[in-house]
Tab-separated table of C-alpha atoms in Angstrom:
chain	number	residue	atom	x	y	z
R	1	UNK	CA	-120.829	321.978	16.692
R	2	UNK	CA	-120.761	325.259	16.681
R	3	UNK	CA	-118.474	324.919	19.813
R	4	UNK	CA	-115.732	323.025	17.781
R	5	UNK	CA	-116.230	325.500	14.252
R	6	UNK	CA	-115.769	328.532	16.946
R	7	UNK	CA	-112.290	327.235	19.042
R	8	UNK	CA	-109.024	328.021	16.449
R	9	UNK	CA	-107.123	324.755	15.445
R	10	UNK	CA	-103.523	324.249	14.708
R	11	UNK	CA	-104.352	325.033	10.725
R	12	UNK	CA	-106.248	328.574	11.485
R	13	UNK	CA	-109.623	328.763	12.137
R	14	UNK	CA	-112.330	326.350	11.938
R	15	UNK	CA	-114.510	327.247	8.568
R	16	UNK	CA	-118.142	325.570	10.299
R	17	UNK	CA	-118.872	324.986	6.281
R	18	UNK	CA	-115.609	322.437	5.905
R	19	UNK	CA	-116.396	320.852	9.921
R	20	UNK	CA	-118.903	317.252	9.666
R	21	UNK	CA	-119.520	316.332	13.482
R	22	UNK	CA	-120.987	313.269	14.899
R	23	UNK	CA	-120.810	312.023	18.529
R	24	UNK	CA	-122.091	309.001	20.363
R	25	UNK	CA	-123.964	308.005	23.354
R	26	UNK	CA	-125.070	304.347	24.552
R	27	UNK	CA	-128.484	304.303	25.006
R	28	UNK	CA	-128.818	307.384	23.137
R	29	UNK	CA	-131.265	305.794	21.203
R	30	UNK	CA	-129.778	307.146	17.128
R	31	UNK	CA	-126.771	308.067	19.458
R	32	UNK	CA	-125.516	304.850	19.711
R	33	UNK	CA	-126.236	303.042	16.688
R	34	UNK	CA	-122.708	302.992	14.465
R	35	UNK	CA	-125.397	302.619	11.723
R	36	UNK	CA	-126.567	306.138	11.339
R	37	UNK	CA	-123.064	307.431	11.405
R	38	UNK	CA	-121.708	307.257	7.232
R	39	UNK	CA	-125.509	309.252	6.902
R	40	UNK	CA	-124.959	311.990	9.467
R	41	UNK	CA	-121.186	313.019	7.900
R	42	UNK	CA	-122.238	312.945	4.764
R	43	UNK	CA	-125.432	314.918	5.013
R	44	UNK	CA	-123.307	317.272	6.705
R	45	UNK	CA	-121.235	317.249	3.937
R	46	UNK	CA	-123.823	317.865	1.599
R	47	UNK	CA	-125.495	320.854	3.450
R	48	UNK	CA	-122.275	322.666	4.040
R	49	UNK	CA	-120.568	322.275	0.209
R	50	UNK	CA	-121.793	322.470	-3.003
R	51	UNK	CA	-119.616	319.484	-4.714
R	52	UNK	CA	-119.538	317.417	-2.444
R	53	UNK	CA	-123.419	317.768	-1.975
R	54	UNK	CA	-123.681	316.846	-6.343
R	55	UNK	CA	-121.360	313.893	-5.670
R	56	UNK	CA	-123.752	313.056	-2.392
R	57	UNK	CA	-126.311	312.798	-4.645
R	58	UNK	CA	-124.993	310.972	-7.797
R	59	UNK	CA	-123.969	308.516	-5.581
R	60	UNK	CA	-127.793	307.754	-3.974
R	61	UNK	CA	-128.705	307.718	-7.134
R	62	UNK	CA	-126.860	304.808	-8.632
R	63	UNK	CA	-127.270	303.103	-5.450
R	64	UNK	CA	-130.866	303.898	-4.194
R	65	UNK	CA	-130.884	301.846	-1.053
R	66	UNK	CA	-127.252	303.245	-0.218
R	67	UNK	CA	-128.384	303.511	3.459
R	68	UNK	CA	-128.573	299.796	3.553
R	69	UNK	CA	-124.992	299.368	2.689
R	70	UNK	CA	-122.003	298.519	4.596
R	71	UNK	CA	-120.495	300.792	5.850
R	72	UNK	CA	-117.444	301.006	4.262
R	73	UNK	CA	-120.044	300.809	0.685
R	74	UNK	CA	-121.528	303.722	2.275
R	75	UNK	CA	-117.483	305.796	4.101
R	76	UNK	CA	-116.682	305.325	0.234
R	77	UNK	CA	-119.265	306.312	-1.190
R	78	UNK	CA	-120.946	309.594	0.655
R	79	UNK	CA	-117.733	310.352	1.570
R	80	UNK	CA	-114.316	309.572	0.801
R	81	UNK	CA	-115.424	309.865	-3.250
R	82	UNK	CA	-116.887	313.301	-2.720
R	83	UNK	CA	-114.228	314.888	-0.587
R	84	UNK	CA	-111.839	313.611	-3.241
R	85	UNK	CA	-113.320	315.626	-5.860
R	86	UNK	CA	-113.129	318.512	-3.639
R	87	UNK	CA	-111.907	321.343	-5.278
R	88	UNK	CA	-111.185	323.949	-2.726
R	89	UNK	CA	-108.837	323.896	-0.270
R	90	UNK	CA	-109.108	322.627	2.958
R	91	UNK	CA	-109.449	321.272	5.157
R	92	UNK	CA	-111.821	319.780	5.960
R	93	UNK	CA	-112.257	317.976	9.369
R	94	UNK	CA	-114.298	315.422	11.175
R	95	UNK	CA	-114.833	315.427	14.854
R	96	UNK	CA	-116.122	312.095	15.625
R	97	UNK	CA	-116.847	312.133	19.265
R	98	UNK	CA	-117.244	309.540	22.274
R	99	UNK	CA	-116.648	306.150	19.813
R	100	UNK	CA	-116.353	304.532	22.136
R	101	UNK	CA	-120.413	304.756	23.425
R	102	UNK	CA	-120.629	302.880	19.513
R	103	UNK	CA	-123.476	300.289	20.019
R	104	UNK	CA	-121.290	297.800	19.183
R	105	UNK	CA	-117.767	297.464	19.135
R	106	UNK	CA	-117.212	295.833	16.340
R	107	UNK	CA	-118.445	298.378	14.545
R	108	UNK	CA	-116.166	299.995	16.675
R	109	UNK	CA	-113.123	298.872	14.610
R	110	UNK	CA	-115.079	299.335	11.484
R	111	UNK	CA	-115.077	303.148	11.776
R	112	UNK	CA	-111.629	302.935	13.495
R	113	UNK	CA	-110.725	301.629	9.998
R	114	UNK	CA	-112.722	303.767	7.755
R	115	UNK	CA	-111.296	307.546	9.359
R	116	UNK	CA	-108.354	305.027	8.922
R	117	UNK	CA	-109.300	305.099	4.876
R	118	UNK	CA	-109.122	309.181	5.358
R	119	UNK	CA	-105.255	309.340	5.643
R	120	UNK	CA	-104.838	309.958	2.153
R	121	UNK	CA	-106.635	313.092	1.699
R	122	UNK	CA	-104.641	315.665	2.247
R	123	UNK	CA	-107.836	317.855	2.729
R	124	UNK	CA	-109.281	315.693	5.276
R	125	UNK	CA	-108.382	315.895	9.479
């Protein structure tokens, strides 16, 4: 992630606090599993932005078993809603690498659909 944060983007310098990254690696244990994808992004968002941290905490308090919910429910509650409530100027960049290394082709399709849902957020790239 530090390498990505150090690279200039078309939006100017990438602020590491506005960056969340996830990668997949087939045969790499948890890094090949889609079920860790959303929570990994949410943890980074919570670590990097105070406002999203509170919204993510609220989502976890509301649904204590959020990690056992569907990827779509996790994405809605832990990523999209918190990002939609941010008032700080963006962009917020989510980097996904090696999605083709995901453990299951069905999960790849689900993640692609989830990422497409973020298009309506002006601040997310």
